[in-house]
Short mmCIF file of N, CA and C in Angstrom, two decimals:
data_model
loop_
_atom_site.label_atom_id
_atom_site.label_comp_id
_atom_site.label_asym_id
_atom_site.label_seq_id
_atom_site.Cartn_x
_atom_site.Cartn_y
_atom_site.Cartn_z
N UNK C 135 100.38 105.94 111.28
CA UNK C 135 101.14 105.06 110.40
C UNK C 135 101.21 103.69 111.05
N UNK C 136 101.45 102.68 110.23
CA UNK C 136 101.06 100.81 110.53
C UNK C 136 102.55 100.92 110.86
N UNK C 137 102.81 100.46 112.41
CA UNK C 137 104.34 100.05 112.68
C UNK C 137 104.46 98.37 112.29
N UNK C 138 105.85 98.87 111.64
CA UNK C 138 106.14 97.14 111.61
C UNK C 138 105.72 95.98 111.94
N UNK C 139 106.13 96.38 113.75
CA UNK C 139 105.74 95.16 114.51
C UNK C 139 104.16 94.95 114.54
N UNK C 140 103.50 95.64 113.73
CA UNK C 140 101.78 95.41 114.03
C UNK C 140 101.62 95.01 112.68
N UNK C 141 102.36 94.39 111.76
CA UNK C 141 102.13 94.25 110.37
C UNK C 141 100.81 92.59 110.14
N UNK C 142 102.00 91.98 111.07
CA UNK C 142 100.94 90.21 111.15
C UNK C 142 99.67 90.38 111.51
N UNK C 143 99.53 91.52 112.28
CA UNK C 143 97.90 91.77 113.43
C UNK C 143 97.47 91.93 112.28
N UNK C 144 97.54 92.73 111.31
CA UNK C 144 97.00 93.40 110.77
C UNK C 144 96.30 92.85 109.09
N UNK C 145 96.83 91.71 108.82
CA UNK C 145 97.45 90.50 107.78
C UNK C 145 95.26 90.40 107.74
N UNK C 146 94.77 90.44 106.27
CA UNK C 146 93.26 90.42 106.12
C UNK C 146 92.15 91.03 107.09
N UNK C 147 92.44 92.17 107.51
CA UNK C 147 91.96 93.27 108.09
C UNK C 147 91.34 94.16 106.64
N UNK C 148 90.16 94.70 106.67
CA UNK C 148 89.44 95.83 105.62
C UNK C 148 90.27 96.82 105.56
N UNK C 149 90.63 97.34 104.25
CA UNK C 149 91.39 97.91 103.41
C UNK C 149 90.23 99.28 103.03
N UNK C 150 90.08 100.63 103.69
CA UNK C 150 88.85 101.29 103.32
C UNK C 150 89.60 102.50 103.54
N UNK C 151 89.17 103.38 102.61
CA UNK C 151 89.40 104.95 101.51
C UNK C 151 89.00 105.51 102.69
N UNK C 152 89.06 106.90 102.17
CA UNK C 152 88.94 108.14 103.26
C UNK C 152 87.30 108.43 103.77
N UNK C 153 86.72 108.06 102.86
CA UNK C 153 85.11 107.78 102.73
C UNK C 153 84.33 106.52 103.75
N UNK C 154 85.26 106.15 103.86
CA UNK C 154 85.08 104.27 104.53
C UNK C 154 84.23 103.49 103.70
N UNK C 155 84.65 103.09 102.61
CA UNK C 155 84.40 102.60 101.70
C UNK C 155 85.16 101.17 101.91
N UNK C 156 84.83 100.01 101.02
CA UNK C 156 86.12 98.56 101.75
C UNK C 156 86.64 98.71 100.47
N UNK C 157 87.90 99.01 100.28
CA UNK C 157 88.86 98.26 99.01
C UNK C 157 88.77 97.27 99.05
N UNK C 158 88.92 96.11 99.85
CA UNK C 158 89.63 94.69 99.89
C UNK C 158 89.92 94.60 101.31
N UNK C 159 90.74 93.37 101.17
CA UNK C 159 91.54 93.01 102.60
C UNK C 159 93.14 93.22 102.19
N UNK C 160 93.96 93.15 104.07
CA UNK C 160 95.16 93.44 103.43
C UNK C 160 96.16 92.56 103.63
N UNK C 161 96.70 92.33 102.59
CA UNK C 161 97.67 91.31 102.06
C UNK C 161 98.96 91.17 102.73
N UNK C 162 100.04 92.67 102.31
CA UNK C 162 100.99 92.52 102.71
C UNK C 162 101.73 94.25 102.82
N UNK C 163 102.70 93.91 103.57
CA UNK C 163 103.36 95.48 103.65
C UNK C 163 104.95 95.61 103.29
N UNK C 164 105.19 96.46 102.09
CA UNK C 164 106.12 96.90 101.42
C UNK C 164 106.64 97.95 102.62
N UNK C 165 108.23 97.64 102.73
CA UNK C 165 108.96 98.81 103.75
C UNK C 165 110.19 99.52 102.68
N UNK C 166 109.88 100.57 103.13
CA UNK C 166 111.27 101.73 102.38
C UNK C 166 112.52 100.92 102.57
N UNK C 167 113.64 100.68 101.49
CA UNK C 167 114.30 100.15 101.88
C UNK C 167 115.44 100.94 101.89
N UNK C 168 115.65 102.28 102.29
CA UNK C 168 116.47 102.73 103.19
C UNK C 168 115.83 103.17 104.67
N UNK C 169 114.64 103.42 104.96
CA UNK C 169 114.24 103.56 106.17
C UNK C 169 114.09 102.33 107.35
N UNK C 170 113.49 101.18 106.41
CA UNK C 170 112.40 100.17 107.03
C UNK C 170 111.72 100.47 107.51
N UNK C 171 110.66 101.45 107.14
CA UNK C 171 109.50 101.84 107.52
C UNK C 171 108.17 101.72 106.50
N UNK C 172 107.36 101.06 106.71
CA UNK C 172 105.80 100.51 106.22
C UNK C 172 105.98 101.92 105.10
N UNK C 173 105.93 101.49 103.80
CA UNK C 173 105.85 102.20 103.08
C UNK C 173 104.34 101.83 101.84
N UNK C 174 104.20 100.75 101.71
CA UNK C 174 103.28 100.30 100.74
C UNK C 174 102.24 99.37 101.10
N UNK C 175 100.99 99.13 100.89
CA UNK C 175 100.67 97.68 101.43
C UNK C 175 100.27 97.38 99.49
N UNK C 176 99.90 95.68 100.14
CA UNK C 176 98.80 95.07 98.60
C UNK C 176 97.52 94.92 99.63
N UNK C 177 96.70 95.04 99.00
CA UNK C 177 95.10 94.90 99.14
C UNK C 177 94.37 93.92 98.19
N UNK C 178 93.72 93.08 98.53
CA UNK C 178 93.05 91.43 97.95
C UNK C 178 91.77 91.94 97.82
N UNK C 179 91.67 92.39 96.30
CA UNK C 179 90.06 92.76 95.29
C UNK C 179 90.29 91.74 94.44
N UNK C 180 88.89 92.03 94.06
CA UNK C 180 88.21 90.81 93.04
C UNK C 180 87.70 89.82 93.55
N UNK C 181 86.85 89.55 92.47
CA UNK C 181 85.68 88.31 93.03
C UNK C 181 86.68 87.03 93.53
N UNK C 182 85.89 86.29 94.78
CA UNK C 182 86.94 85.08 94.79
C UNK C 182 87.77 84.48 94.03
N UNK C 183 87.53 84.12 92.82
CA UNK C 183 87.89 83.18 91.48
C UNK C 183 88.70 84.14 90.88
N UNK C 184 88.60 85.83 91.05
CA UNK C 184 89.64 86.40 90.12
C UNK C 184 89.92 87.15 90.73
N UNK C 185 90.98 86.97 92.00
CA UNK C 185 91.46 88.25 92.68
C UNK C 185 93.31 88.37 92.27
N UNK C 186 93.07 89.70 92.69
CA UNK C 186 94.47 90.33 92.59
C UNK C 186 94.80 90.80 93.50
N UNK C 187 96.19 91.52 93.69
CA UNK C 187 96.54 92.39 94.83
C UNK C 187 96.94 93.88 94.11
N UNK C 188 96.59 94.84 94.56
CA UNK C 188 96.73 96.12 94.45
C UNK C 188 97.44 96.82 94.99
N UNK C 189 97.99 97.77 94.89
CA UNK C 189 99.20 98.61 95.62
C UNK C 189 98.66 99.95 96.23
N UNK C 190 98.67 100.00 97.14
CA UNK C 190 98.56 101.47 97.62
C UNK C 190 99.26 102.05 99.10
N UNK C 191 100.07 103.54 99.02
CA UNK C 191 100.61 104.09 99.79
C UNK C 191 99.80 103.95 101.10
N UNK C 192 100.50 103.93 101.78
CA UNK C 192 100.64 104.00 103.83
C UNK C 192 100.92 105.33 103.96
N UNK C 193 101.31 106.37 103.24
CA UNK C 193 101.27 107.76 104.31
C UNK C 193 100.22 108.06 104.46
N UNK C 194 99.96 108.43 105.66
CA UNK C 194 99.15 109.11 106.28
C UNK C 194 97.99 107.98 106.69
N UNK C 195 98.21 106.79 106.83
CA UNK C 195 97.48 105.54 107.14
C UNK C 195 96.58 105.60 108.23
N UNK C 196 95.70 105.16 109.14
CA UNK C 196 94.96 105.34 109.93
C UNK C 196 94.51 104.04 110.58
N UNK C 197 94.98 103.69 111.76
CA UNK C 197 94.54 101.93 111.88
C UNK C 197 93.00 102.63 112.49
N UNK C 198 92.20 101.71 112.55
CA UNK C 198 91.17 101.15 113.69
C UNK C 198 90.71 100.21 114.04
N UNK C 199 89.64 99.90 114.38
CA UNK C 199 89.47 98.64 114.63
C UNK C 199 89.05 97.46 114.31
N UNK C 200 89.68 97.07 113.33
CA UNK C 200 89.60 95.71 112.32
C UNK C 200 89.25 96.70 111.37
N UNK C 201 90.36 97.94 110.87
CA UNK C 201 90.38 98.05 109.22
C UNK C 201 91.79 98.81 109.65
N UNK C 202 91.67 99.11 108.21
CA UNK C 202 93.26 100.33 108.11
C UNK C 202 92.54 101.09 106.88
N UNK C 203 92.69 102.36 106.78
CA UNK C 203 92.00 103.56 106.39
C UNK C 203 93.46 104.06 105.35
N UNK C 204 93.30 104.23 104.60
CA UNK C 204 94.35 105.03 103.51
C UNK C 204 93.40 106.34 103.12
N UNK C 205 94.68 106.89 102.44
CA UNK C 205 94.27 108.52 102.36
C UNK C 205 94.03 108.53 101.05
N UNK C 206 93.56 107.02 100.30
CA UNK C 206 93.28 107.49 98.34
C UNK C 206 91.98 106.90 98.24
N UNK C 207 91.45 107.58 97.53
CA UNK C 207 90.12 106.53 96.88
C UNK C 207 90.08 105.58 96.50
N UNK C 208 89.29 104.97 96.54
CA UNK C 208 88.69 103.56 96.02
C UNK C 208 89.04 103.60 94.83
N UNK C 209 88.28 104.32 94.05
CA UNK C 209 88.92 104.28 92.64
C UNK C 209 89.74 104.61 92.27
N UNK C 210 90.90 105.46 92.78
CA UNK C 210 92.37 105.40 92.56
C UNK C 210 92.60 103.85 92.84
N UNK C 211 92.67 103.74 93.73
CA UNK C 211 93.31 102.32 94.54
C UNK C 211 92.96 101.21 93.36
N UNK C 212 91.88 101.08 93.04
CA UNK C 212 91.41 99.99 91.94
C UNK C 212 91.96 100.00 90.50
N UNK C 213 92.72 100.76 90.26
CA UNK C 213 93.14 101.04 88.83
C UNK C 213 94.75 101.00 89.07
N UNK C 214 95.31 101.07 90.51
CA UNK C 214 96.54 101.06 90.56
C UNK C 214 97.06 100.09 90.15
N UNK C 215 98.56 99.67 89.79
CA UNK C 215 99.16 98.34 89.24
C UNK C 215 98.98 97.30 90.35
N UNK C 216 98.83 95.92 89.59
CA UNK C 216 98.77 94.82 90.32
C UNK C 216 99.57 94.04 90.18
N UNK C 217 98.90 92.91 91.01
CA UNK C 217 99.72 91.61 90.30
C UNK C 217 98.75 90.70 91.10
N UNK C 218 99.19 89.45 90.54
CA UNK C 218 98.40 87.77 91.03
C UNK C 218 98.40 87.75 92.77
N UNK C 219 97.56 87.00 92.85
CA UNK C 219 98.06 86.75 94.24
C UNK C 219 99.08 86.07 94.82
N UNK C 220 99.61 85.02 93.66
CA UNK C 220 100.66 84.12 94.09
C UNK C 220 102.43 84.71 93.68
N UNK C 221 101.97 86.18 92.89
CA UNK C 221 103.34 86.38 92.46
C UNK C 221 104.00 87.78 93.51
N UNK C 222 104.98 88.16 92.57
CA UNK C 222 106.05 88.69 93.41
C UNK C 222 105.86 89.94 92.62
N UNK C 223 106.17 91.62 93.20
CA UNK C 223 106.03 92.72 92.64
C UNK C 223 107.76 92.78 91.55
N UNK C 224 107.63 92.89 90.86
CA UNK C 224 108.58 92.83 89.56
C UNK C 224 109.92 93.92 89.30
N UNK C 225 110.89 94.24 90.06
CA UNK C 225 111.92 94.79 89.91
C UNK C 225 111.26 96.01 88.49
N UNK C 226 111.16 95.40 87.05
CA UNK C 226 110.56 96.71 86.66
C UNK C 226 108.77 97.47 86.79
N UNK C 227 108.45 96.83 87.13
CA UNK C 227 106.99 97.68 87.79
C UNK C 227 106.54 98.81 88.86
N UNK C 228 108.32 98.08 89.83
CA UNK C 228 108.08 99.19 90.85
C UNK C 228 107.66 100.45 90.22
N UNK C 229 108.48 101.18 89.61
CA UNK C 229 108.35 102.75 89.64
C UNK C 229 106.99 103.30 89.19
N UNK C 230 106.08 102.14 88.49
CA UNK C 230 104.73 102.51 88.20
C UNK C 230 103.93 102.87 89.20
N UNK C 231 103.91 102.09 90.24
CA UNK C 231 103.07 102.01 91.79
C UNK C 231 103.28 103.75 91.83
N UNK C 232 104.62 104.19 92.41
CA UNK C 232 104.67 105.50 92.57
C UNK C 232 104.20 106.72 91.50
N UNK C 233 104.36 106.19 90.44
CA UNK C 233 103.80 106.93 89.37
C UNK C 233 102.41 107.27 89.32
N UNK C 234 101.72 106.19 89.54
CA UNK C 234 100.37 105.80 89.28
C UNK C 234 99.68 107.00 90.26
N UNK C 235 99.90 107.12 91.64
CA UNK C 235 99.93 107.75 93.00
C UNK C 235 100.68 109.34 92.68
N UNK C 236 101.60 109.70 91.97
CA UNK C 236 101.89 111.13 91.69
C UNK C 236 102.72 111.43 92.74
N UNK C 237 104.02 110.11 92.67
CA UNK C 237 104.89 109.98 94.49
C UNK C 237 106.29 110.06 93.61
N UNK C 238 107.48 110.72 94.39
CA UNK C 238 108.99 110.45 93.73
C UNK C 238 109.17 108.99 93.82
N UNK C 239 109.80 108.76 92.58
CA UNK C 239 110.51 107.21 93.06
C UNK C 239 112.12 107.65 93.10
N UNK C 240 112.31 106.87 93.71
CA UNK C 240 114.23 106.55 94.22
C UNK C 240 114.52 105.27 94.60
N UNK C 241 115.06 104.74 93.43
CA UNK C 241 115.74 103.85 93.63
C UNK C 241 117.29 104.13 94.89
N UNK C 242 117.63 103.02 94.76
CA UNK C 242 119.41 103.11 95.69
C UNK C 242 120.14 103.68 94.49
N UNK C 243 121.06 104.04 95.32
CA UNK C 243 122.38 104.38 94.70
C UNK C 243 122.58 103.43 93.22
N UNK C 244 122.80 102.33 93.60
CA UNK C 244 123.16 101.02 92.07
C UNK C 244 121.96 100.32 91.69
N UNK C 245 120.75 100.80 92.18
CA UNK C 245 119.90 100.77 91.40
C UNK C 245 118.76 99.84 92.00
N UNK C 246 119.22 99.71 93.29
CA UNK C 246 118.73 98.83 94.77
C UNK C 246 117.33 99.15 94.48
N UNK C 247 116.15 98.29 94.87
CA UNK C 247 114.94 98.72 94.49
C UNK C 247 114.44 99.46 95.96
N UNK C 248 113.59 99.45 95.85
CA UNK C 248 112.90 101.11 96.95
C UNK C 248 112.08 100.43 97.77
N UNK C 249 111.16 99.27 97.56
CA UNK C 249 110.29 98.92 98.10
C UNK C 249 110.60 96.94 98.74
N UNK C 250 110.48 96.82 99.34
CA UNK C 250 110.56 95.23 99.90
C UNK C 250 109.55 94.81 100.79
N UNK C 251 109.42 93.68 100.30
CA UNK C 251 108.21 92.77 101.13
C UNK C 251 108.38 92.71 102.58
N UNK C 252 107.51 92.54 103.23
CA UNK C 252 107.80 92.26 105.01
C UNK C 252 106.62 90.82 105.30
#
């Protein structure tokens, strides 16, 4: 699993499936926000001129050396929800990410969202 403190190292490093395949590069890392622990990253696909960021789970993550390895396919990963590169993941979209992936979502108690940027 990607510790925290290795999140910046790790900032446009290859984004590659269980296959070692390249998703993308990686963007940014979503932490549980009752744990604070690396729960999500975004991954930067699409052609220069039309990229997005993509969502995909960190369990069972795998660093090496100049990539980080996730445990979903490529083509899962590519169909998962996105967003722009310049925007922000959307209070109602979260629960899709987990959906999309076949993961519980839990919000907080009052309705606190689950996932936060790092």
């Amino acid at each position: 699993m990607i510790q925290a403190a290795d999140i910046r190292e790790w900032r446009d490093h290859d984004v590659v499936d269980p296959k070692g395949r390249r998703i993308g590069a990686l963007e940014a890392i979503y932490v549980d926000t009752t744990t604070d622990e690396p729960a999500v990253a975004t991954v930067r696909t699409g052609l220069p001129t039309r990229q997005h960021l993509v969502f995909v789970p960190l369990d069972k993550a795998v660093l090496g050396p100049g990539y980080l390895k996730v445990s979903y396919a490529k083509s899962l990963v590519k169909k998962a929800p996105s967003i722009g590169t310049d925007d922000i993941l959307p209070a109602e979209q979260e629960e899709s990410i987990f959906q999309h992936y076949g993961m519980p979502y839990q919000p907080g108690p009052n309705g606190e969202r689950q996932l936060a940027r790092r």
